[in-house]
CSV table of C-alpha atoms in Angstrom, one decimal:
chain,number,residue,atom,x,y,z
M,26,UNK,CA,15.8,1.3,41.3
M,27,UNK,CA,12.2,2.7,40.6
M,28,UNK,CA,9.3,0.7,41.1
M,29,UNK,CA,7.5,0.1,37.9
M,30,UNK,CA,4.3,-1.6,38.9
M,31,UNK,CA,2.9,-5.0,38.0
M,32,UNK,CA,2.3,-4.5,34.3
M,33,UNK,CA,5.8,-3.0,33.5
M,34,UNK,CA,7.6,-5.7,35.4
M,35,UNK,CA,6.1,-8.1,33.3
M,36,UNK,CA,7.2,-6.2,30.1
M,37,UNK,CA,10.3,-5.5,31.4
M,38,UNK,CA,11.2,-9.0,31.9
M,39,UNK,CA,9.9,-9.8,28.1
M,40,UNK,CA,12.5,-7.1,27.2
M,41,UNK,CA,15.2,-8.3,29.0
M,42,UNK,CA,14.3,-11.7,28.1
M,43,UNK,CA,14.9,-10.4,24.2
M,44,UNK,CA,18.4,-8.8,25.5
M,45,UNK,CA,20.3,-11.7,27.3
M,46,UNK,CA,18.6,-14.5,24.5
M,47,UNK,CA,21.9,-16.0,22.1
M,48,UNK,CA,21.8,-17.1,18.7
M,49,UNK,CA,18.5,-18.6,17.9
M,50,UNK,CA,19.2,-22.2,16.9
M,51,UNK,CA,17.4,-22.5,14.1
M,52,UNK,CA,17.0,-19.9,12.1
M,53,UNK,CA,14.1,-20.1,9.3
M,54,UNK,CA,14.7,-19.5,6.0
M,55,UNK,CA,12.9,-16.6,5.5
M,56,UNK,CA,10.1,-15.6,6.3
M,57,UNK,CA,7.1,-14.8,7.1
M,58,UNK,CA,6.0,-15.6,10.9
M,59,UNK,CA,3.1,-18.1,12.5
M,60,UNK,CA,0.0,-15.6,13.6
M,61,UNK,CA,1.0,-14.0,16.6
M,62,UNK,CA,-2.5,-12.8,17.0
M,63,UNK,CA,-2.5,-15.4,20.2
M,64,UNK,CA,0.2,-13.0,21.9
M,65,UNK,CA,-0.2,-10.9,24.3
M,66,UNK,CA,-0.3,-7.3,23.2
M,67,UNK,CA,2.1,-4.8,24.0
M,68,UNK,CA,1.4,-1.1,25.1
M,69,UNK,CA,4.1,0.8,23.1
M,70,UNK,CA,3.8,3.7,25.9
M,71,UNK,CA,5.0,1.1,28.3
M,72,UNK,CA,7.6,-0.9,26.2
M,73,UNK,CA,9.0,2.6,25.3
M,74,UNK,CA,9.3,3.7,29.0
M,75,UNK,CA,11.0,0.3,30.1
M,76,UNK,CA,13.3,1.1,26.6
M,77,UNK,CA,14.0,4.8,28.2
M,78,UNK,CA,15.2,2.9,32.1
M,79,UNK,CA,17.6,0.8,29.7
M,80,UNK,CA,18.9,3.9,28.3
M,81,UNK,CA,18.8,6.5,31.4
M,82,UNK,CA,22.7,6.8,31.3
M,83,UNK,CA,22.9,7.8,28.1
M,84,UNK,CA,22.1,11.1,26.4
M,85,UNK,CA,18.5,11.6,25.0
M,86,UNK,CA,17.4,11.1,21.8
M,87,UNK,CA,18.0,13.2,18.9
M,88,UNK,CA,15.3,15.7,18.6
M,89,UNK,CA,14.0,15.6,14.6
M,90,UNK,CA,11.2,17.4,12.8
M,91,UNK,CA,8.9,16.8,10.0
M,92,UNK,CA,8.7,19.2,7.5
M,93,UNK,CA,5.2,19.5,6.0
M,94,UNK,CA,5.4,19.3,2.1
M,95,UNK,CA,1.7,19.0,1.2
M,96,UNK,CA,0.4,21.1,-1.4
M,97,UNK,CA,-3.0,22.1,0.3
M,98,UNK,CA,-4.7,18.7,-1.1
M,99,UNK,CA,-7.0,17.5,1.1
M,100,UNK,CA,-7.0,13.9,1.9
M,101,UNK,CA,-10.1,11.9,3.0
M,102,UNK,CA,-8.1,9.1,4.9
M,103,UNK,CA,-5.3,8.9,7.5
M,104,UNK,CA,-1.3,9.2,6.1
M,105,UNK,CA,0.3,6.3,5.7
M,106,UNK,CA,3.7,6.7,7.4
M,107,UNK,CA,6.3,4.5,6.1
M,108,UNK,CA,9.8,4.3,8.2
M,109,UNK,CA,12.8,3.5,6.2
M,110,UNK,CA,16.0,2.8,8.2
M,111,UNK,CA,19.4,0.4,8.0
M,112,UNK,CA,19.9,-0.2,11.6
M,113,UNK,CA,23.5,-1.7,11.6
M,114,UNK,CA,23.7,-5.6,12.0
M,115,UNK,CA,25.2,-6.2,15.3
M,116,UNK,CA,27.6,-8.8,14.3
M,117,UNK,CA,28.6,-6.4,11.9
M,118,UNK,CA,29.3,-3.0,14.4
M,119,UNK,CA,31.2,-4.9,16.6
M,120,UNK,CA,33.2,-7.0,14.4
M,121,UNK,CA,33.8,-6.0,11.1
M,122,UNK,CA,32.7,-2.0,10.1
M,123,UNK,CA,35.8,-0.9,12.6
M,124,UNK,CA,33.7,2.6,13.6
M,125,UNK,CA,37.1,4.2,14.9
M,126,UNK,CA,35.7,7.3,16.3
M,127,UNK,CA,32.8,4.8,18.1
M,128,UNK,CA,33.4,3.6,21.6
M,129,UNK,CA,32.8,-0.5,21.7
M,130,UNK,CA,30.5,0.6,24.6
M,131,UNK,CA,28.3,2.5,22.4
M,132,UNK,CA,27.5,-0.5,20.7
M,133,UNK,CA,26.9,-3.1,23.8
M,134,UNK,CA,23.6,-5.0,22.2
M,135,UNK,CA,21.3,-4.3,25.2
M,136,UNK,CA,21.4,-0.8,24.9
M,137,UNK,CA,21.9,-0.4,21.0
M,138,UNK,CA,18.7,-2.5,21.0
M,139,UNK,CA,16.7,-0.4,23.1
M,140,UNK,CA,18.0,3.1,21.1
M,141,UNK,CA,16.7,1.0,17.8
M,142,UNK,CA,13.6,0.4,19.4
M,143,UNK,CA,13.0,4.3,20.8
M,144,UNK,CA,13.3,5.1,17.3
M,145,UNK,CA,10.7,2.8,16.3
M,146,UNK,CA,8.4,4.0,18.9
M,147,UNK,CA,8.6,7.2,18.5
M,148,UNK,CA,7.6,7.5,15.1
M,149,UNK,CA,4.9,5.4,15.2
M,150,UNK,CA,5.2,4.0,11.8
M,151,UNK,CA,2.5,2.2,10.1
M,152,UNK,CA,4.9,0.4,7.7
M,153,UNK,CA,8.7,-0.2,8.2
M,154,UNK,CA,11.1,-1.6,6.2
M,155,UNK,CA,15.0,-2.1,8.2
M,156,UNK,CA,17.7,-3.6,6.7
M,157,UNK,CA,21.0,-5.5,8.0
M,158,UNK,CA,18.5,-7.1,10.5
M,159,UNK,CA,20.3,-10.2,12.4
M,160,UNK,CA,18.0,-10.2,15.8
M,161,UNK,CA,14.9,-10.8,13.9
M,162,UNK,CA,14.2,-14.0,15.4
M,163,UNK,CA,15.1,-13.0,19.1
M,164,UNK,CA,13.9,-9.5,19.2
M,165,UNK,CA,12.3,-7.4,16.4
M,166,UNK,CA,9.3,-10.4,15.5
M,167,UNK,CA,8.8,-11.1,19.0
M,168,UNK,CA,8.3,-7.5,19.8
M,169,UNK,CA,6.9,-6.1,17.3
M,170,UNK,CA,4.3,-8.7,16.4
M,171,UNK,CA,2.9,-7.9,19.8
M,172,UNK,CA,2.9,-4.0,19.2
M,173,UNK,CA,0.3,-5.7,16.2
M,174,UNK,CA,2.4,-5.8,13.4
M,175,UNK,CA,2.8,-8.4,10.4
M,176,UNK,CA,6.8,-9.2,10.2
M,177,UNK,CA,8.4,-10.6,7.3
M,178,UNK,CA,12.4,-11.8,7.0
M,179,UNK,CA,14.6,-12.2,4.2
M,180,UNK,CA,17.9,-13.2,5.3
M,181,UNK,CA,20.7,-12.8,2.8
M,182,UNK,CA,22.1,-16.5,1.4
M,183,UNK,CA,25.5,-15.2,2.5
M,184,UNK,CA,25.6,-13.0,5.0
M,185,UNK,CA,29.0,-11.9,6.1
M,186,UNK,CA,27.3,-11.9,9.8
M,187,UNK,CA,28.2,-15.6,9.7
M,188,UNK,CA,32.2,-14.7,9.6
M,189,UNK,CA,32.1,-12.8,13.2
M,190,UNK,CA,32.9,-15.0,16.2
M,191,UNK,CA,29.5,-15.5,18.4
M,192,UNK,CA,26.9,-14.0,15.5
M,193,UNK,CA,23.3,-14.1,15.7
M,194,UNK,CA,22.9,-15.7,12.5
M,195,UNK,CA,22.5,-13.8,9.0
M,196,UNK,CA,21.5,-10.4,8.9
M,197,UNK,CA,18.9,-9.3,6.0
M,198,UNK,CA,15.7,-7.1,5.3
M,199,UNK,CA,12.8,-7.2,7.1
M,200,UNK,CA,9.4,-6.0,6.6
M,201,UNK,CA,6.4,-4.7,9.1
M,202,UNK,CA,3.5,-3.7,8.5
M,203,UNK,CA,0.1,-2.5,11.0
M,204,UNK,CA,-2.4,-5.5,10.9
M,205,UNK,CA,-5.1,-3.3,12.1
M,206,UNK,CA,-4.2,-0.7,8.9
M,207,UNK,CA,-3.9,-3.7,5.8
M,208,UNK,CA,-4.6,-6.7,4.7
M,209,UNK,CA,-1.2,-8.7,2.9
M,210,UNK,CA,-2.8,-9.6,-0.4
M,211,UNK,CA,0.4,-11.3,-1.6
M,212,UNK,CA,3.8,-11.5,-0.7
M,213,UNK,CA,7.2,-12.2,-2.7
M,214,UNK,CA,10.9,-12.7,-1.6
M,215,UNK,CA,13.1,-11.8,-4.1
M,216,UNK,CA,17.1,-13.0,-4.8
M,217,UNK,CA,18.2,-10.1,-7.0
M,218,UNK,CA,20.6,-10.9,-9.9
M,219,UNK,CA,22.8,-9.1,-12.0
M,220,UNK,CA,23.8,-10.6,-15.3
M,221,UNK,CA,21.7,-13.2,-15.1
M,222,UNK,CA,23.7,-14.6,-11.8
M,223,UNK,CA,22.1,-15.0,-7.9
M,224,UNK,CA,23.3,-12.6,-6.5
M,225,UNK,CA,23.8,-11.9,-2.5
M,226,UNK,CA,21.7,-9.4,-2.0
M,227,UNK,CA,17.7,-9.4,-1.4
M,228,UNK,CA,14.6,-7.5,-1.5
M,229,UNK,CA,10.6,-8.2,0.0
M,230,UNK,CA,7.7,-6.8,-2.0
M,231,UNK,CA,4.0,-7.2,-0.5
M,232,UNK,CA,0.9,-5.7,-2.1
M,233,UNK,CA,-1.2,-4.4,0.7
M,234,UNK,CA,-5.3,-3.7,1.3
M,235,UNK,CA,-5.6,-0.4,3.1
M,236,UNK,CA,-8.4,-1.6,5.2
M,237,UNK,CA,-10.0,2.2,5.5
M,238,UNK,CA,-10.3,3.5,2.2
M,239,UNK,CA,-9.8,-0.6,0.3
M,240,UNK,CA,-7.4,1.0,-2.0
M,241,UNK,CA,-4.4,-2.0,-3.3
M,242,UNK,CA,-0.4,-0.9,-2.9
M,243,UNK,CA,2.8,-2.4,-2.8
M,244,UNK,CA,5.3,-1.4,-0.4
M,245,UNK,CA,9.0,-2.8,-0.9
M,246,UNK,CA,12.6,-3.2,0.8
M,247,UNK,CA,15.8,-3.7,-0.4
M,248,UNK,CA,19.5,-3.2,0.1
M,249,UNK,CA,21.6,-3.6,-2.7
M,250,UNK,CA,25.2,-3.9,-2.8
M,251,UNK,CA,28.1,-2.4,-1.2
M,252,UNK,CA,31.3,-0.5,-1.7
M,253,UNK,CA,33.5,1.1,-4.8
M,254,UNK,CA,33.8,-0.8,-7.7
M,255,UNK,CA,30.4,-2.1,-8.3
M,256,UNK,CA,28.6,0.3,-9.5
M,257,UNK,CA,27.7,-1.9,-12.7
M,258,UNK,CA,26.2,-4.4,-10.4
M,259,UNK,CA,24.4,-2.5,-8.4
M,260,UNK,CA,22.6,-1.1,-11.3
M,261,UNK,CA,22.1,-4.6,-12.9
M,262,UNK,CA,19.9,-5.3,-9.3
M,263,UNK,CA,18.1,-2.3,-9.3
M,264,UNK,CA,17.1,-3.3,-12.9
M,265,UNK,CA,16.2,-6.8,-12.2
M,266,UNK,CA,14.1,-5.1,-8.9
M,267,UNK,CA,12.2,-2.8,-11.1
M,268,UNK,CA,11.4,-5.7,-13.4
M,269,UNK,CA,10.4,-7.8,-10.6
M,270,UNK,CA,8.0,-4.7,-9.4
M,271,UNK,CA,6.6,-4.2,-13.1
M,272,UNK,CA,5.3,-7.2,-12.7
M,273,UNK,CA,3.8,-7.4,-9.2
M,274,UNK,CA,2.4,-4.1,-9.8
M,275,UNK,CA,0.8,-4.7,-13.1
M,276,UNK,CA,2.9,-1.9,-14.6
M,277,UNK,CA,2.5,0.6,-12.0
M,278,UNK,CA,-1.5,-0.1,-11.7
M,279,UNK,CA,-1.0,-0.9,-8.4
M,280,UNK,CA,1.0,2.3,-6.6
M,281,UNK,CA,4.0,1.5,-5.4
M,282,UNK,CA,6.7,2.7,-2.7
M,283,UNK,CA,10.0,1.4,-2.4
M,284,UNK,CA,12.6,1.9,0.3
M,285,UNK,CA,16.1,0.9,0.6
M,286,UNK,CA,19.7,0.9,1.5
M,287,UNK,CA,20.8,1.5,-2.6
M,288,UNK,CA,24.4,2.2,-1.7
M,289,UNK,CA,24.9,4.2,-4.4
M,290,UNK,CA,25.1,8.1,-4.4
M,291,UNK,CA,22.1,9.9,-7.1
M,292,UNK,CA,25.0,10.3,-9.9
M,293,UNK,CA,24.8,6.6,-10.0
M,294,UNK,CA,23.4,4.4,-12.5
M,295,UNK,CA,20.7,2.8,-10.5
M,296,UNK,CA,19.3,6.0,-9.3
M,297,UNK,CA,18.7,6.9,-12.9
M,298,UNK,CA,17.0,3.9,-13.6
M,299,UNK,CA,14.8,4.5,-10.5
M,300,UNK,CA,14.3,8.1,-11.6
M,301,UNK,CA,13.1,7.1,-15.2
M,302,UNK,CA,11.8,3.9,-14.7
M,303,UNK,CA,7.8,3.3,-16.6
M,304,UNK,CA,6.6,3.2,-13.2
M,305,UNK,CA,7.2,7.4,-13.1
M,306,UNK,CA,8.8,7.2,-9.5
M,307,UNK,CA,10.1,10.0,-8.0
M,308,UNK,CA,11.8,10.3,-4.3
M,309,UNK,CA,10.6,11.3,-1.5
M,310,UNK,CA,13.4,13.3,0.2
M,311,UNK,CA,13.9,15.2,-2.8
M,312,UNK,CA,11.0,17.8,-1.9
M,313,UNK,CA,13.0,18.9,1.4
M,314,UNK,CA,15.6,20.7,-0.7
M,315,UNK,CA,14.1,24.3,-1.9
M,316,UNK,CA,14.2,23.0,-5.7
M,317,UNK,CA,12.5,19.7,-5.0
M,318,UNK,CA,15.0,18.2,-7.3
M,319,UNK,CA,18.1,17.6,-5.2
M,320,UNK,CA,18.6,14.8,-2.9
M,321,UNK,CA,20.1,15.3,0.8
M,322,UNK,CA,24.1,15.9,1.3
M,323,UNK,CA,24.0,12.7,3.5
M,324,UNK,CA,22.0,9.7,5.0
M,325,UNK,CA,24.8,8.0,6.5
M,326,UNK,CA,28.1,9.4,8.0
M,327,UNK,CA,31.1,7.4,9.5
M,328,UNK,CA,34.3,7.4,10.1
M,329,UNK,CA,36.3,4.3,9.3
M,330,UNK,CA,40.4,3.6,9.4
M,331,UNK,CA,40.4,4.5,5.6
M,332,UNK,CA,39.1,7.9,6.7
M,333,UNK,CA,35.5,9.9,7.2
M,334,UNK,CA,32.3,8.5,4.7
M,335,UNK,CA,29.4,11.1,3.9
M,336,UNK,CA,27.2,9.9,1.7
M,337,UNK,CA,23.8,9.6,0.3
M,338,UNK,CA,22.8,6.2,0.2
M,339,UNK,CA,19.1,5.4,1.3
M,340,UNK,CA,16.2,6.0,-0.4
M,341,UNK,CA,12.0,6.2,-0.1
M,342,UNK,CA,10.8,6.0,-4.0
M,343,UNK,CA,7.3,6.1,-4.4
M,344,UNK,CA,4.6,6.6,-7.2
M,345,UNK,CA,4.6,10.1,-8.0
M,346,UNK,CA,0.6,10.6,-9.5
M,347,UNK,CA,-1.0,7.6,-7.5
M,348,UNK,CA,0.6,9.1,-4.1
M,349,UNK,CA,1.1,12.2,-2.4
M,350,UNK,CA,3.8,13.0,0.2
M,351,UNK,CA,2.2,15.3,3.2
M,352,UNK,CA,5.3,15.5,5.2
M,353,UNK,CA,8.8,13.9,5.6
M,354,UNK,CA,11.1,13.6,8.9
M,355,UNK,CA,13.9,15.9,8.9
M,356,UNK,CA,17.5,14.4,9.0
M,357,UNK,CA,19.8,15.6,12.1
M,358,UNK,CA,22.3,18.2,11.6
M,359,UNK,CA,26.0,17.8,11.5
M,360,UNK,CA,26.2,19.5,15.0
M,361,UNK,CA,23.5,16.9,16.3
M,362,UNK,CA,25.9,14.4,15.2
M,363,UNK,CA,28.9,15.4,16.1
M,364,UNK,CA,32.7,15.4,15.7
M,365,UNK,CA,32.7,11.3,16.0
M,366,UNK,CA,30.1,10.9,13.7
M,367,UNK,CA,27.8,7.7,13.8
M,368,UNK,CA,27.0,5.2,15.6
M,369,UNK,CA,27.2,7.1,18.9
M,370,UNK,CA,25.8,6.7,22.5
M,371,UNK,CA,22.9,9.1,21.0
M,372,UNK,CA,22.5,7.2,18.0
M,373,UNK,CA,22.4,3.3,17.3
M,374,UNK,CA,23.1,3.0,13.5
M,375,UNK,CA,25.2,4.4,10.8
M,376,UNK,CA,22.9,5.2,9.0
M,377,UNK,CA,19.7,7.6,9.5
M,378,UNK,CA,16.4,7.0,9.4
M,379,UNK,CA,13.8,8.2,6.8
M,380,UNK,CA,10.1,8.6,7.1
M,381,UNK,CA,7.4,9.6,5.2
M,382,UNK,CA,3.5,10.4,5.2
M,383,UNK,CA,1.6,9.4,2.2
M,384,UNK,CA,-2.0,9.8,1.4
M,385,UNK,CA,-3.7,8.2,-2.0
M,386,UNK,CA,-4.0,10.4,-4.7
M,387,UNK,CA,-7.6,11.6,-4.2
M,388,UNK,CA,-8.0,10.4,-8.6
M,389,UNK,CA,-7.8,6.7,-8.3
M,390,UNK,CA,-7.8,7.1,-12.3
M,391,UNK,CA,-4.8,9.3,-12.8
M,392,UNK,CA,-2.1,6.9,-11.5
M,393,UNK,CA,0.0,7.3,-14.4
């Protein structure tokens, strides 16, 4: 065992505090946290070396790019980066998404955790939106709120996290943002519905200061619903989200970005909506392909009993003449993720991440 010195043994036994802790007891409804300005800080150098111990049996972390996609406009302010990423409810992996070609091992909590945090880390984002969150209370506010983040929690009204034997509650979306970087000017947890009906599925939509250049957005996070079949209803909640947004954002006077698990592929209904929505959004990931009109062949690849899943599924809309894209992460290969697919000792969640550097449009009038 290496010594770690006085300040990493007290972070390590935070960490390992957040691995071993059970089912929080009481689980709010929702939302946003107490300040945690009273906290501690973390280093993030030192919470990702004591994450890198936790993981020194298992092979490193994917290696992933950016791609630069700025147009030679020059920006007077720092890029906004913005992580989108559905990390896999744990309750979830183990007990009910039957990953065949995934070892159980692979999935062990205290390690999964600490891939999911590397991730984090080493992107550095200034806002991230996760979805299928169920360690919120235990692990991502504690943490994160001491690497200085804002953390918000929507938990879905019935998660199927509740039907696995020794859960950790409900999973949902959560929502992070850099307290140094904004300022929440107002906040809004939204139940999505589809014809008029509740619906199960959930979304978080904050308008944000930017503290350097005082310029107002509104980041949001969703993930709508899942599987075959309901592609009518899916579309029903993306419109009632746009709607929703129309609203918070004036009618796009206030820029806007958007990320999400959509579950549905770009020949589906609610992706057209997105794409020709009044508030003239466009997707990110779109300008990595040589056309900048076509989305990636995948953002989540499995394989499950009923065979292997590719698909295209997650999402970073954002306004297209309020907001530039500078650069976009790259996703991994097929080679990089190999024969068995995800999750994998290399890789924590079915899904990949996305992230994006935007800059304000340098015409504060021509948002539209």
């Amino acid at each position: 065992v290496c010594s770690m010195g006085t300040s990493s043994s007290r972070l390590y036994s935070t960490l390992t505090k957040t691995l071993s802790s059970g089912a929080v007891s009481q689980h709010q409804d929702c939302l946003e946290q107490p300040d945690s300005a009273q906290l501690d800080p973390i280093d993030p150098k030192e919470l990702l070396e004591e994450c890198q111990m936790v993981l020194q049996k298992r092979p490193p972390r994917f290696r992933r790019n950016f791609v630069n996609l700025s147009k030679n406009t020059a920006s007077n302010h720092r890029p906004i980066r913005v992580m989108q990423w559905n990390i896999l409810a744990q309750a979830l992996g183990e007990g009910k998404d039957n990953f065949v070609q995934c070892p159980m091992e692979a999935l062990k909590w205290e390690e999964r955790k600490c891939l999911i945090l590397e991730e984090i880390l080493a992107y550095k984002p200034d806002i991230l939106c996760l979805q299928e969150v169920d360690h919120y209370f235990d692990t991502f506010e504690p943490l994160l709120s001491r690497l200085g983040y804002q953390c918000t929690f929507f938990p879905k009204p019935w998660s199927p996290c509740l039907d696995v034997e020794h859960n950790n509650g409900p999973d949902g979306c959560a929502l992070f943002f850099s307290r140094e970087r904004f300022q929440l000017v107002s906040s809004a947890n939204i139940r999505l519905t589809a014809m008029q009906l509740k619906t199960n599925q959930v979304a978080i939509a904050q308008t944000l200061k930017c503290n350097e250049t005082g310029r107002l957005f509104c980041i949001a996070v969703t993930h709508l619903k899942a599987r075959t079949g309901w592609e009518r209803f899916r579309s029903a909640q993306g419109c009632d989200l746009l709607q929703n947004l129309k609203s918070i954002t004036q009618g796009a006077k206030i820029p806007l970005i958007i990320c999400g698990d959509f579950n549905a592929e770009p020949t589906e209904e609610v992706y057209k909506e997105f794409s020709n929505s009044s508030l003239n959004l466009n997707s990110a990931y779109k300008l990595l392909s040589p056309d900048g009109q076509s989305e990636p062949p995948y953002t989540t690849w499995k394989i499950r009993p009923s065979g292997e899943c590719r698909h295209t599924l997650d999402y970073i809309w954002y306004s297209q003449h309020a907001l530039n894209v500078n650069s976009a992460l790259g996703l991994l290969t097929e080679e990089q993720i190999g024969p068995n697919r995800l999750p994998s000792f290399n890789y924590p969640s079915d899904h990949l991440s996305l992230v994006c550097d935007f800059s304000f449009n340098q015409d504060p009038d021509r948002l539209l």
